[in-house]
XYZ file of C-alpha atoms in Angstrom:
719
model
C 0.000 0.000 0.000
C 2.803 2.340 0.900
C 4.512 1.540 -2.392
C 1.379 2.294 -4.439
C 0.902 5.593 -2.574
C 4.495 6.594 -3.280
C 4.109 5.789 -6.972
C 0.924 7.857 -7.149
C 2.737 10.724 -5.460
C 5.583 10.557 -7.991
C 3.133 10.482 -10.899
C 1.232 13.455 -9.443
C 4.463 15.377 -8.967
C 5.458 14.654 -12.565
C 2.151 15.884 -13.926
C 2.370 18.984 -11.714
C 5.886 19.697 -12.882
C 4.906 19.332 -16.519
C 2.114 21.838 -15.980
C 4.370 24.322 -14.157
C 6.017 27.042 -16.230
C 8.408 29.782 -15.153
C 9.009 33.171 -16.717
C 11.684 35.717 -15.779
C 11.823 39.432 -16.530
C 14.608 40.621 -18.845
C 16.701 41.827 -15.876
C 15.909 38.725 -13.824
C 14.413 40.587 -10.848
C 10.867 39.326 -11.386
C 9.835 35.683 -11.619
C 6.350 34.469 -12.573
C 5.341 30.846 -12.102
C 2.286 29.329 -13.749
C 0.883 25.988 -12.631
C -2.279 23.932 -12.474
C -3.593 23.300 -8.988
C -5.499 20.210 -7.971
C -8.561 19.815 -10.151
C -6.893 21.518 -13.107
C -7.301 25.053 -11.743
C -4.947 27.587 -13.415
C -2.825 29.629 -11.014
C 0.212 31.903 -10.913
C 2.666 33.463 -8.486
C 4.944 36.507 -8.791
C 8.224 37.116 -6.930
C 10.504 40.150 -6.860
C 14.147 39.417 -6.014
C 13.039 36.095 -4.510
C 10.428 37.750 -2.273
C 6.736 36.928 -2.869
C 4.608 39.681 -4.385
C 1.626 37.555 -5.396
C 1.103 34.273 -3.576
C -0.606 31.360 -5.395
C -3.623 32.947 -7.095
C -6.327 31.340 -9.191
C -7.270 32.302 -12.744
C -10.445 31.750 -14.734
C -13.954 32.924 -15.560
C -17.334 31.955 -14.186
C -19.804 31.726 -17.070
C -23.550 32.283 -17.050
C -25.537 29.179 -17.882
C -27.421 29.593 -21.162
C -30.598 27.723 -22.136
C -28.947 25.974 -25.072
C -25.728 25.072 -23.223
C -24.896 21.430 -23.868
C -22.177 21.626 -21.227
C -22.688 24.460 -18.730
C -19.179 24.233 -17.301
C -17.333 27.488 -16.480
C -13.735 28.258 -17.442
C -12.413 27.607 -13.952
C -11.115 24.052 -13.692
C -10.529 20.649 -15.315
C -7.789 22.113 -17.495
C -4.665 20.499 -18.848
C -1.791 22.276 -20.530
C -1.926 21.439 -24.228
C 0.763 23.850 -25.413
C 3.188 26.511 -24.243
C 5.033 29.122 -26.272
C 7.710 31.547 -25.100
C 9.052 34.646 -26.780
C 11.186 37.705 -26.150
C 10.188 41.092 -27.521
C 12.226 44.297 -27.614
C 11.288 47.393 -29.585
C 11.370 51.159 -29.242
C 8.406 53.168 -30.479
C 7.582 56.856 -30.733
C 4.381 58.197 -29.188
C 2.520 60.973 -31.001
C 2.790 62.969 -27.764
C 4.007 61.960 -24.354
C 6.343 62.200 -21.402
C 9.223 60.907 -23.507
C 10.138 60.912 -27.195
C 10.812 57.160 -27.285
C 9.335 54.257 -25.319
C 11.044 50.901 -24.958
C 8.759 47.859 -25.001
C 10.838 44.962 -23.664
C 9.374 41.801 -22.178
C 9.576 38.037 -21.999
C 6.362 36.216 -22.869
C 4.729 32.932 -21.990
C 1.497 31.806 -23.669
C -0.129 28.785 -22.021
C -2.845 27.004 -24.001
C -5.281 25.243 -21.695
C -7.682 22.499 -22.769
C -10.721 21.731 -20.645
C -11.701 18.106 -20.245
C -15.344 17.340 -20.919
C -15.845 20.409 -23.130
C -12.657 20.398 -25.222
C -12.670 24.186 -24.942
C -9.408 26.073 -25.393
C -8.310 29.131 -23.413
C -4.938 30.819 -23.629
C -3.422 32.727 -20.719
C -0.747 35.052 -22.064
C 1.845 36.501 -19.666
C 4.239 39.341 -20.450
C 6.902 40.026 -17.852
C 8.664 43.388 -17.969
C 11.443 44.634 -15.696
C 8.863 46.674 -13.770
C 5.880 44.359 -13.747
C 3.609 41.682 -15.157
C 0.759 41.828 -17.625
C -1.520 38.880 -18.401
C -4.803 38.302 -20.172
C -7.241 35.610 -21.256
C -7.539 34.750 -24.942
C -10.381 32.778 -26.494
C -9.371 31.342 -29.873
C -11.896 30.555 -32.587
C -13.269 27.083 -31.847
C -16.357 24.937 -32.193
C -17.173 24.569 -28.490
C -16.749 28.185 -27.384
C -18.371 30.765 -29.639
C -20.733 33.085 -27.722
C -20.719 33.196 -23.942
C -21.757 35.471 -21.075
C -19.443 36.248 -18.184
C -21.044 35.857 -14.779
C -17.792 36.954 -13.125
C -14.101 36.973 -13.859
C -12.328 35.124 -11.036
C -8.782 36.456 -11.371
C -7.063 36.561 -7.997
C -4.259 38.714 -6.594
C -3.208 37.117 -3.291
C -1.112 39.725 -1.532
C 1.926 38.631 0.469
C 1.286 40.954 3.411
C -1.044 43.467 5.038
C 0.269 46.301 2.888
C -0.436 49.987 3.198
C -2.919 50.796 0.432
C -3.923 54.085 -1.178
C -7.458 53.378 -2.320
C -10.797 54.735 -3.401
C -14.090 52.845 -2.961
C -15.195 50.457 -5.665
C -18.002 52.032 -7.678
C -19.729 51.291 -10.982
C -20.339 54.959 -11.768
C -17.641 57.260 -10.397
C -13.965 57.532 -9.510
C -14.400 60.994 -7.997
C -13.329 60.104 -4.466
C -10.545 61.293 -2.215
C -7.988 58.592 -1.418
C -7.963 56.730 1.861
C -4.635 55.479 3.212
C -4.856 52.350 5.334
C -3.723 48.773 5.808
C -5.523 46.265 3.593
C -7.140 44.812 6.708
C -8.597 48.250 7.512
C -10.441 48.754 4.218
C -13.694 47.213 5.443
C -14.123 49.305 8.613
C -13.150 52.493 6.730
C -15.329 51.946 3.644
C -18.503 53.663 4.828
C -16.608 56.846 5.711
C -14.746 56.789 2.373
C -17.891 56.813 0.222
C -18.790 60.479 -0.233
C -21.675 61.951 -2.228
C -21.619 62.073 -6.019
C -24.205 62.814 -8.711
C -24.042 59.193 -9.866
C -22.599 56.381 -7.759
C -23.114 52.668 -7.206
C -21.094 50.965 -4.489
C -20.994 47.172 -4.499
C -19.006 45.909 -1.513
C -17.568 46.928 1.847
C -14.203 45.615 0.643
C -14.363 46.676 -3.021
C -11.791 49.148 -4.335
C -10.876 50.539 -7.723
C -7.843 50.217 -9.882
C -5.312 51.636 -10.250
C -4.584 50.428 -6.708
C -1.288 51.527 -5.172
C 0.251 49.639 -2.245
C 3.467 49.611 -0.236
C 4.751 46.658 1.749
C 6.323 46.889 5.199
C 9.755 46.190 3.682
C 9.485 48.962 1.082
C 8.142 47.205 -2.006
C 5.784 49.267 -4.189
C 2.998 47.317 -5.890
C 0.275 48.541 -8.246
C -2.729 46.614 -9.618
C -4.474 47.890 -12.737
C -5.630 46.904 -16.210
C -4.616 47.811 -19.752
C -6.401 47.896 -23.110
C -9.985 47.913 -21.839
C -11.747 47.161 -25.125
C -15.191 45.517 -25.522
C -15.186 44.387 -21.896
C -16.427 45.785 -18.613
C -14.185 47.699 -16.221
C -12.488 45.694 -13.480
C -12.690 46.484 -9.778
C -11.043 44.528 -6.984
C -12.849 42.880 -4.086
C -10.776 41.974 -1.029
C -11.100 38.924 1.161
C -9.808 40.503 4.402
C -9.093 37.090 5.945
C -6.660 35.961 3.243
C -5.706 39.452 1.903
C -6.645 38.224 -1.563
C -8.150 40.538 -4.145
C -10.443 39.052 -6.760
C -11.549 40.767 -9.944
C -15.065 42.195 -9.865
C -16.405 43.321 -13.226
C -18.976 46.067 -13.705
C -22.407 44.608 -14.547
C -24.881 45.795 -17.154
C -28.584 46.506 -16.606
C -29.305 42.752 -16.450
C -26.495 42.065 -14.006
C -24.316 40.367 -16.622
C -20.605 41.151 -16.660
C -19.754 40.686 -20.337
C -20.991 39.317 -23.654
C -18.135 37.665 -25.484
C -17.784 36.317 -29.010
C -14.718 34.231 -29.785
C -12.133 34.891 -31.054
C -11.518 37.624 -28.505
C -9.332 38.640 -25.595
C -9.806 40.161 -22.171
C -8.015 43.357 -21.159
C -4.583 42.889 -19.619
C -4.351 42.622 -15.837
C -1.245 44.449 -14.654
C 0.951 44.193 -11.568
C 3.677 46.837 -11.368
C 6.438 46.100 -8.871
C 9.561 47.935 -7.733
C 11.535 48.767 -4.613
C 11.844 52.326 -5.982
C 8.621 54.358 -6.116
C 9.968 56.357 -9.048
C 9.799 53.254 -11.234
C 6.045 53.009 -10.729
C 5.228 56.543 -11.894
C 7.680 56.196 -14.802
C 6.336 52.799 -15.912
C 5.092 52.450 -19.486
C 3.598 48.974 -19.053
C 0.044 50.219 -19.562
C 0.896 51.881 -22.870
C 3.062 48.980 -24.020
C 0.214 46.505 -23.546
C -1.972 48.463 -25.955
C -1.876 48.135 -29.722
C 0.168 50.580 -31.838
C -1.440 53.714 -33.229
C -4.284 53.004 -35.666
C -4.500 56.558 -37.024
C -2.397 56.828 -40.190
C -2.086 60.622 -40.301
C -1.607 62.089 -36.818
C -0.421 65.536 -37.913
C -3.696 67.111 -36.712
C -3.250 65.829 -33.142
C -1.569 68.652 -31.257
C -1.112 69.201 -27.501
C -2.800 72.363 -26.338
C -2.782 74.730 -23.375
C -6.118 76.441 -22.849
C -8.281 78.753 -20.754
C -12.040 78.802 -20.579
C -15.445 79.705 -19.277
C -15.636 76.947 -16.691
C -14.273 77.759 -13.218
C -16.668 80.668 -12.829
C -19.518 78.186 -13.378
C -18.073 75.521 -11.091
C -17.885 78.103 -8.294
C -21.410 79.279 -9.228
C -20.236 82.790 -10.020
C -21.780 82.322 -13.452
C -24.478 80.067 -14.861
C -24.551 77.436 -17.609
C -28.243 78.211 -18.188
C -29.408 81.213 -20.229
C -32.654 81.867 -18.335
C -34.337 81.068 -15.021
C -37.846 81.325 -16.507
C -38.084 77.962 -18.291
C -38.549 74.978 -15.963
C -38.706 72.359 -18.735
C -37.039 72.611 -22.145
C -38.260 70.999 -25.351
C -35.568 71.377 -27.975
C -36.951 72.785 -31.211
C -40.100 73.930 -29.423
C -38.905 76.186 -26.596
C -38.477 79.738 -27.891
C -35.472 81.258 -26.129
C -35.844 84.542 -27.984
C -38.873 85.265 -25.796
C -37.179 84.243 -22.518
C -35.723 86.737 -20.094
C -31.926 86.270 -19.692
C -30.854 85.586 -16.103
C -27.884 87.975 -16.385
C -25.499 85.299 -15.095
C -25.023 83.257 -18.269
C -21.266 82.869 -18.720
C -21.223 81.743 -22.343
C -22.139 85.019 -23.997
C -20.321 86.426 -27.001
C -18.843 89.519 -25.339
C -17.553 87.577 -22.322
C -16.051 84.792 -24.424
C -14.207 87.416 -26.477
C -12.554 88.537 -23.231
C -11.220 85.010 -22.759
C -10.072 84.905 -26.376
C -8.215 88.190 -25.864
C -6.587 86.836 -22.709
C -5.556 83.613 -24.470
C -4.098 85.504 -27.411
C -2.196 87.936 -25.201
C -0.553 85.189 -23.167
C 0.048 82.564 -25.842
C -2.651 79.996 -25.062
C -3.827 77.865 -27.951
C -7.440 77.239 -26.986
C -10.551 78.578 -25.277
C -13.155 76.199 -23.846
C -16.724 77.427 -23.435
C -19.325 75.521 -21.439
C -23.035 76.366 -21.405
C -23.109 77.677 -24.986
C -25.885 75.393 -26.248
C -29.596 75.252 -25.528
C -30.945 72.898 -22.873
C -29.097 73.670 -19.653
C -32.200 74.810 -17.771
C -33.302 71.218 -17.075
C -30.285 69.187 -18.142
C -29.805 67.134 -14.990
C -31.795 64.853 -12.720
C -34.795 64.160 -14.941
C -33.698 60.990 -16.752
C -34.202 62.992 -19.928
C -33.333 61.397 -23.249
C -33.422 64.298 -25.743
C -31.498 66.700 -23.521
C -29.083 68.412 -25.972
C -28.622 68.545 -29.739
C -24.996 69.842 -29.572
C -25.478 72.329 -32.442
C -28.013 74.964 -31.351
C -26.554 77.955 -29.428
C -28.298 80.245 -26.981
C -29.401 83.654 -28.374
C -26.419 85.424 -26.752
C -23.776 83.067 -28.209
C -22.734 83.827 -31.801
C -20.873 80.752 -33.064
C -19.850 82.250 -36.408
C -18.643 85.529 -34.955
C -16.625 83.817 -32.237
C -15.058 81.500 -34.809
C -14.055 84.551 -36.852
C -12.806 86.463 -33.831
C -10.787 83.583 -32.400
C -9.209 82.840 -35.788
C -8.203 86.489 -36.152
C -6.352 86.172 -32.815
C -4.710 82.835 -33.620
C -6.799 80.974 -31.039
C -8.825 77.766 -31.456
C -12.194 77.270 -29.768
C -12.707 74.029 -27.809
C -16.160 72.489 -28.008
C -18.132 71.243 -25.001
C -20.526 68.292 -25.289
C -22.244 67.480 -22.012
C -24.387 64.412 -22.655
C -26.076 64.276 -19.223
C -25.256 60.559 -19.641
C -27.951 60.200 -22.310
C -25.700 57.971 -24.371
C -28.198 57.018 -27.088
C -29.000 60.672 -27.679
C -25.316 61.520 -28.082
C -24.771 58.728 -30.580
C -27.827 59.862 -32.578
C -26.354 63.363 -32.854
C -22.650 62.557 -32.997
C -22.013 62.832 -36.743
C -23.948 66.069 -36.990
C -22.225 67.471 -33.894
C -18.720 66.597 -35.108
C -19.453 68.037 -38.547
C -20.729 71.219 -36.860
C -17.398 71.404 -35.041
C -15.393 71.090 -38.244
C -17.560 73.668 -40.003
C -16.876 76.141 -37.209
C -13.175 75.551 -36.617
C -13.255 73.309 -33.536
C -10.518 70.644 -33.389
C -11.142 69.354 -29.852
C -14.130 68.455 -27.704
C -14.606 68.098 -23.963
C -17.371 65.550 -23.488
C -19.166 64.897 -20.218
C -21.237 62.076 -18.717
C -22.731 63.584 -15.559
C -25.558 61.691 -13.846
C -27.050 58.230 -14.196
C -26.650 56.524 -17.553
C -29.423 56.298 -20.112
C -30.454 53.615 -21.126
C -31.683 53.260 -17.532
C -29.992 50.631 -15.435
C -26.664 50.761 -17.264
C -23.535 51.784 -15.388
C -20.747 54.150 -16.422
C -18.215 51.291 -16.611
C -20.227 48.357 -17.995
C -19.252 46.758 -21.294
C -21.882 48.506 -23.409
C -20.948 51.970 -22.107
C -17.211 51.248 -22.390
C -17.917 50.457 -26.028
C -19.721 53.790 -26.386
C -16.687 55.727 -25.135
C -14.547 53.838 -27.654
C -17.045 54.532 -30.431
C -16.902 58.254 -29.634
C -13.089 58.263 -29.831
C -12.999 56.400 -33.140
C -15.813 58.455 -34.656
C -14.010 61.646 -33.603
C -10.856 60.393 -35.331
C -12.854 60.129 -38.564
C -13.484 63.866 -38.272
C -9.935 64.639 -37.055
C -11.197 65.692 -33.652
C -9.357 65.337 -30.337
C -11.349 64.067 -27.332
C -11.191 64.989 -23.642
C -13.799 62.790 -21.928
C -15.045 63.587 -18.423
C -16.870 61.106 -16.163
C -15.930 58.349 -18.615
C -14.235 55.085 -17.686
C -10.717 55.411 -16.285
C -8.036 55.279 -18.995
C -6.129 52.069 -19.652
C -3.532 53.198 -22.195
C -5.843 53.333 -25.215
C -4.348 56.735 -26.021
C -1.433 54.824 -27.613
C -3.796 53.281 -30.162
C -5.977 56.375 -30.517
C -3.811 59.381 -29.579
C -6.693 61.733 -30.381
C -7.790 60.798 -26.846
C -5.677 63.634 -25.458
C -7.206 63.767 -22.020
C -9.673 62.337 -19.536
C -11.001 63.318 -16.179
C -11.970 59.955 -14.597
C -10.831 60.978 -11.117
C -11.403 63.677 -8.523
C -10.274 66.839 -10.296
C -9.886 70.503 -9.383
C -13.653 71.076 -9.496
C -13.911 69.359 -6.104
C -11.905 72.188 -4.595
C -15.150 74.125 -5.127
C -17.299 71.326 -3.697
C -15.771 71.196 -0.210
C -12.118 70.726 -1.105
C -9.781 67.779 -1.639
C -7.095 66.476 0.688
C -3.805 68.377 0.290
C -1.954 65.167 -0.606
C -4.439 64.152 -3.318
C -2.121 65.338 -6.092
C 0.762 63.247 -4.735
C -1.304 60.102 -5.321
C -2.743 60.726 -8.791
C 0.597 59.963 -10.567
C 0.706 56.593 -8.746
C -2.871 55.693 -9.610
C -5.063 57.444 -12.142
C -2.259 58.744 -14.386
C -0.770 55.285 -14.954
C -3.545 54.734 -17.511
C -3.178 58.003 -19.387
C -3.164 61.790 -18.988
C -5.691 63.619 -16.846
C -7.449 66.887 -17.501
C -7.008 67.920 -13.872
C -7.557 71.636 -14.683
C -4.883 73.115 -12.374
C -3.736 76.710 -11.935
C -6.088 78.114 -9.290
C -4.630 81.269 -7.726
C -7.579 82.502 -5.605
C -8.190 79.890 -2.910
C -10.919 81.749 -1.000
C -13.942 81.055 -3.178
C -16.200 83.483 -1.330
C -14.393 86.138 -3.375
C -15.921 84.611 -6.517
C -19.236 83.688 -4.972
C -20.218 84.837 -1.454
C -22.309 81.677 -1.037
C -19.447 79.291 -1.818
C -17.492 78.689 1.383
C -15.217 76.014 -0.061
C -11.441 76.503 0.036
C -8.835 75.329 -2.476
C -6.432 73.232 -0.403
C -3.221 74.197 -2.187
C -0.690 77.005 -2.419
C -0.014 78.936 -5.616
C 3.398 77.245 -5.909
C 1.665 73.864 -5.646
C -0.682 74.814 -8.471
C 2.259 75.774 -10.680
C 4.028 72.485 -9.993
C 1.011 70.473 -11.177
C 1.747 71.445 -14.789
C 4.804 69.217 -14.514
C 3.859 66.534 -11.977
C 0.429 65.732 -13.497
C 1.368 64.933 -17.065
C -1.101 65.860 -19.788
C -0.842 67.089 -23.389
C -3.974 69.083 -22.547
C -3.451 71.626 -19.764
C -5.892 74.256 -18.603
C -5.130 77.478 -16.799
C -8.387 77.073 -14.933
C -8.741 80.269 -12.895
C -10.350 83.513 -14.004
C -8.218 85.980 -16.008
C -8.633 88.646 -13.335
C -6.999 86.372 -10.754
C -4.031 85.750 -13.033
C -3.689 89.471 -13.637
C -3.141 89.902 -9.872
C -0.153 87.510 -9.912
C 1.388 87.903 -13.351
C 4.874 87.090 -12.084
C 3.710 83.634 -10.924
C 1.497 83.244 -14.007
C 4.653 83.470 -16.110
C 5.449 79.839 -15.283
C 2.115 78.650 -16.689
C 2.849 80.629 -19.853
C 6.357 79.183 -20.150
C 5.799 75.531 -19.241
C 5.770 73.040 -22.116
C 3.051 70.408 -22.683
C 4.960 67.880 -24.798
C 8.250 66.309 -23.795
C 11.402 64.559 -25.000
C 12.545 63.350 -21.581
C 11.051 62.918 -18.124
C 12.914 62.176 -14.914
C 11.270 61.429 -11.584
C 13.652 62.825 -8.992
C 11.675 62.080 -5.822
C 8.555 60.017 -5.231
C 6.625 58.633 -2.281
C 2.882 57.966 -2.618
C 0.795 60.264 -0.469
C 3.768 62.410 0.512
C 5.587 63.972 -2.440
C 6.540 63.731 -6.071
C 9.182 65.708 -7.982
C 9.489 65.494 -11.760
C 11.814 67.108 -14.303
C 10.871 67.227 -17.976
C 12.661 68.397 -21.104
C 10.521 70.261 -23.633
C 9.965 68.634 -27.017
C 12.635 69.691 -29.500
C 14.196 72.222 -27.111
C 16.895 72.527 -24.458
C 14.421 73.862 -21.877
C 13.662 71.905 -18.710
C 10.806 72.296 -16.253
C 10.661 70.905 -12.724
C 7.629 70.472 -10.512
C 7.386 69.261 -6.948
C 4.262 68.831 -4.824
C 4.057 67.893 -1.168
C 1.374 66.436 1.046
C -0.088 67.325 4.401
C 3.145 68.239 6.181
C 6.085 70.588 5.671
C 9.042 68.889 4.014
C 12.413 69.684 2.473
C 12.936 68.574 -1.100
C 16.517 67.793 -2.087
C 17.375 67.409 -5.751
C 20.364 67.736 -8.038
C 20.492 68.869 -11.640
C 22.609 66.060 -13.072
C 20.054 65.552 -15.877
C 21.291 68.796 -17.490
C 23.912 68.734 -20.240
C 27.397 68.731 -18.793
C 29.408 71.889 -19.327
C 26.347 74.055 -20.013
C 24.960 76.840 -17.847
C 21.255 77.505 -17.455
C 19.072 80.152 -15.841
C 16.700 78.596 -13.318
C 13.660 80.544 -12.140
C 12.370 79.015 -8.902
C 8.730 79.601 -7.947
C 8.477 78.395 -4.347
C 6.391 78.572 -1.187
C 7.303 81.459 1.076
C 8.504 80.521 4.562
C 5.095 81.251 6.074
C 3.057 79.654 3.260
C 0.324 77.170 4.152
C -2.497 75.821 1.996
C -5.132 76.897 4.506
C -3.833 80.037 6.173
C -1.455 81.629 3.656
C -1.795 79.961 0.232
C -0.787 82.960 -1.879
C 2.611 83.426 -0.247
C 5.354 82.606 -2.744
C 8.841 83.662 -3.737
C 10.497 83.870 -7.143
C 14.279 83.486 -7.365
C 16.611 83.404 -10.358
C 19.927 81.547 -10.218
C 22.452 79.969 -12.565
C 22.594 76.163 -12.547
C 24.726 73.447 -14.126
C 24.663 69.653 -14.016
C 26.618 69.898 -10.743
C 24.069 72.125 -8.969
C 22.023 70.944 -6.000
C 18.888 72.403 -4.448
C 17.378 72.102 -0.987
C 13.880 73.586 -1.056
C 11.221 73.901 1.639
C 7.718 72.737 0.660
C 4.804 73.985 2.766
C 1.784 71.845 3.722
C -0.255 71.513 0.526
C 2.588 73.307 -1.226
C 5.262 72.780 -3.811
C 7.635 74.491 -6.166
C 8.113 74.896 -9.903
C 11.294 75.692 -11.802
C 11.854 76.773 -15.379
C 15.364 76.065 -16.673
C 16.503 77.786 -19.866
C 19.971 77.813 -21.490
C 21.810 80.883 -20.246
C 22.933 83.731 -22.456
C 25.271 86.605 -21.625
C 22.264 88.859 -21.218
C 20.090 86.536 -19.084
C 23.045 85.616 -16.829
C 23.845 89.154 -15.711
C 23.957 89.573 -11.952
C 22.816 86.027 -11.157
C 24.466 83.843 -8.543
C 25.385 80.230 -9.211
C 23.540 77.524 -7.309
């Protein structure tokens, strides 16, 4: 009996070993192991320098049983390995715009083909291991026994190796607009209720559910990030924690029926990503998300141009001005309501004369675009009524002259930026999209800011379900047909699709500056966005607020912007985007023109980016070299406490001298009590220079670095 048992053990070990596959990163620091557990359950582990990052974690999908299913088995178990393929890939590609001029895409790959006994179905799990992390996805080849299927739930696990510190926002099917909570993984459940704050559309699903991109730090200083890449024709993934085992499991966003995805083979899932490093700077510099997306599909990208803009927006967010033209019409019927007979409310921001003031300001200071919200009919009852035909995206209010503003802006060398708020009536937007985009082209608009405020129509759908994700993608691709750039707000969080469709030049998809007018955001919020939201693509954060006391704009708004002016300047560097707004009112910039100079000078497209300091929730310091120039710009933001930033300038060309203009917090600056206290200092710097700079609570500093000339160097001291 003992002999038979031993033989069975040897046979089992042999089978297990045959099923086990190992993959190493190009530099050897990361090791991924794939194996089949008992019962033919796919699993993987991930180690960094021989320390566990992901403990044994299961893979697979739970399928919904269909009426005509001959074999209602899910894709969870009873698998054998029928084939494995390995490969090494190494290329360098050029983004249309970006943090760097060239991106290296270097990984080792393992594709495991699994065959399920009893169904003969095939599923491939493809792993790509980079020096800074792992990407993997499910692939469903064309086959007879797996054609159409419905996902009940994806069961991908991420078993964490410790009770890490996590920087998280609550899981939600409809919004990412939350402040971050910092806690141990084991503390997520008791802190969840407090972390869920009010939003115009929100759907929580679990006391332990959180969103990606999820940033964590282990007790021994390992930085780990969980996210996804290439979210195409699939629903957005959240993570649900088992607090007993510290295991996250994927939790897809359901549709109106509660289904998580309708799949037709051949197809693939999005990539699941795990970024890992013992240096926090590697996480914010990682290009894994972009590299896991397909190359650019737009043949001619010459019309896609980064832009810095101002606009009629902040005055509405603070309620100084109004989106609506009149207060007399309680219910609008487009094409029926006669606005020419309505009494103007006197607070409508999008009027021709006022917009010309913004155009003049943009032209004077070198800004390329002017955004105008509230220009089109329908804002009187646009929200909260589950209204389908809410906007037509082409009919202006009586006080907004589209043709004249097009002429005026063109005469000043400024482009107008369109605004399409959909009020989440997705079908209505798609019905009008071609006409709306053509209207833009006819009137000189090259870019659109779209919005999805409120609950989705069709009713019951969520902002991040498969059908709505497909709508966002449709809008991007349709815009490309018209050579239009897209900046989508309230849409699904980005997953690197801007590589494939670089006309997606910006997204909101996180808690932006507008919340500084809705009660404020935590001072350290901007130190976490580069570690989370920005890993999927650029954010239209709308920085540059100089007046923090909002009662000065609107006596009824008692919110306070929790940042210093120097902090706001730094955001143009630390929060990367090819689309950057100077969000405050022109009159506030006119009060601080010396500080405003940095916003005018700072570039928005880059050849090089260096992260000099980084610690999630505490600080981030970035240096970037302007595209095609010798100019560098540095930004540093701090968190809740005073700190001293220490950097050197060794990224500068050796033997060259530069003029550095340092915009910094004054000694007595504080985001709450003295936010407008700043200093401006000019010094000469070289690659050997070093800087020690105080950063106030909620503060920061920004530096412009230009090659020195005999004239600009006069009287300056060397740092």
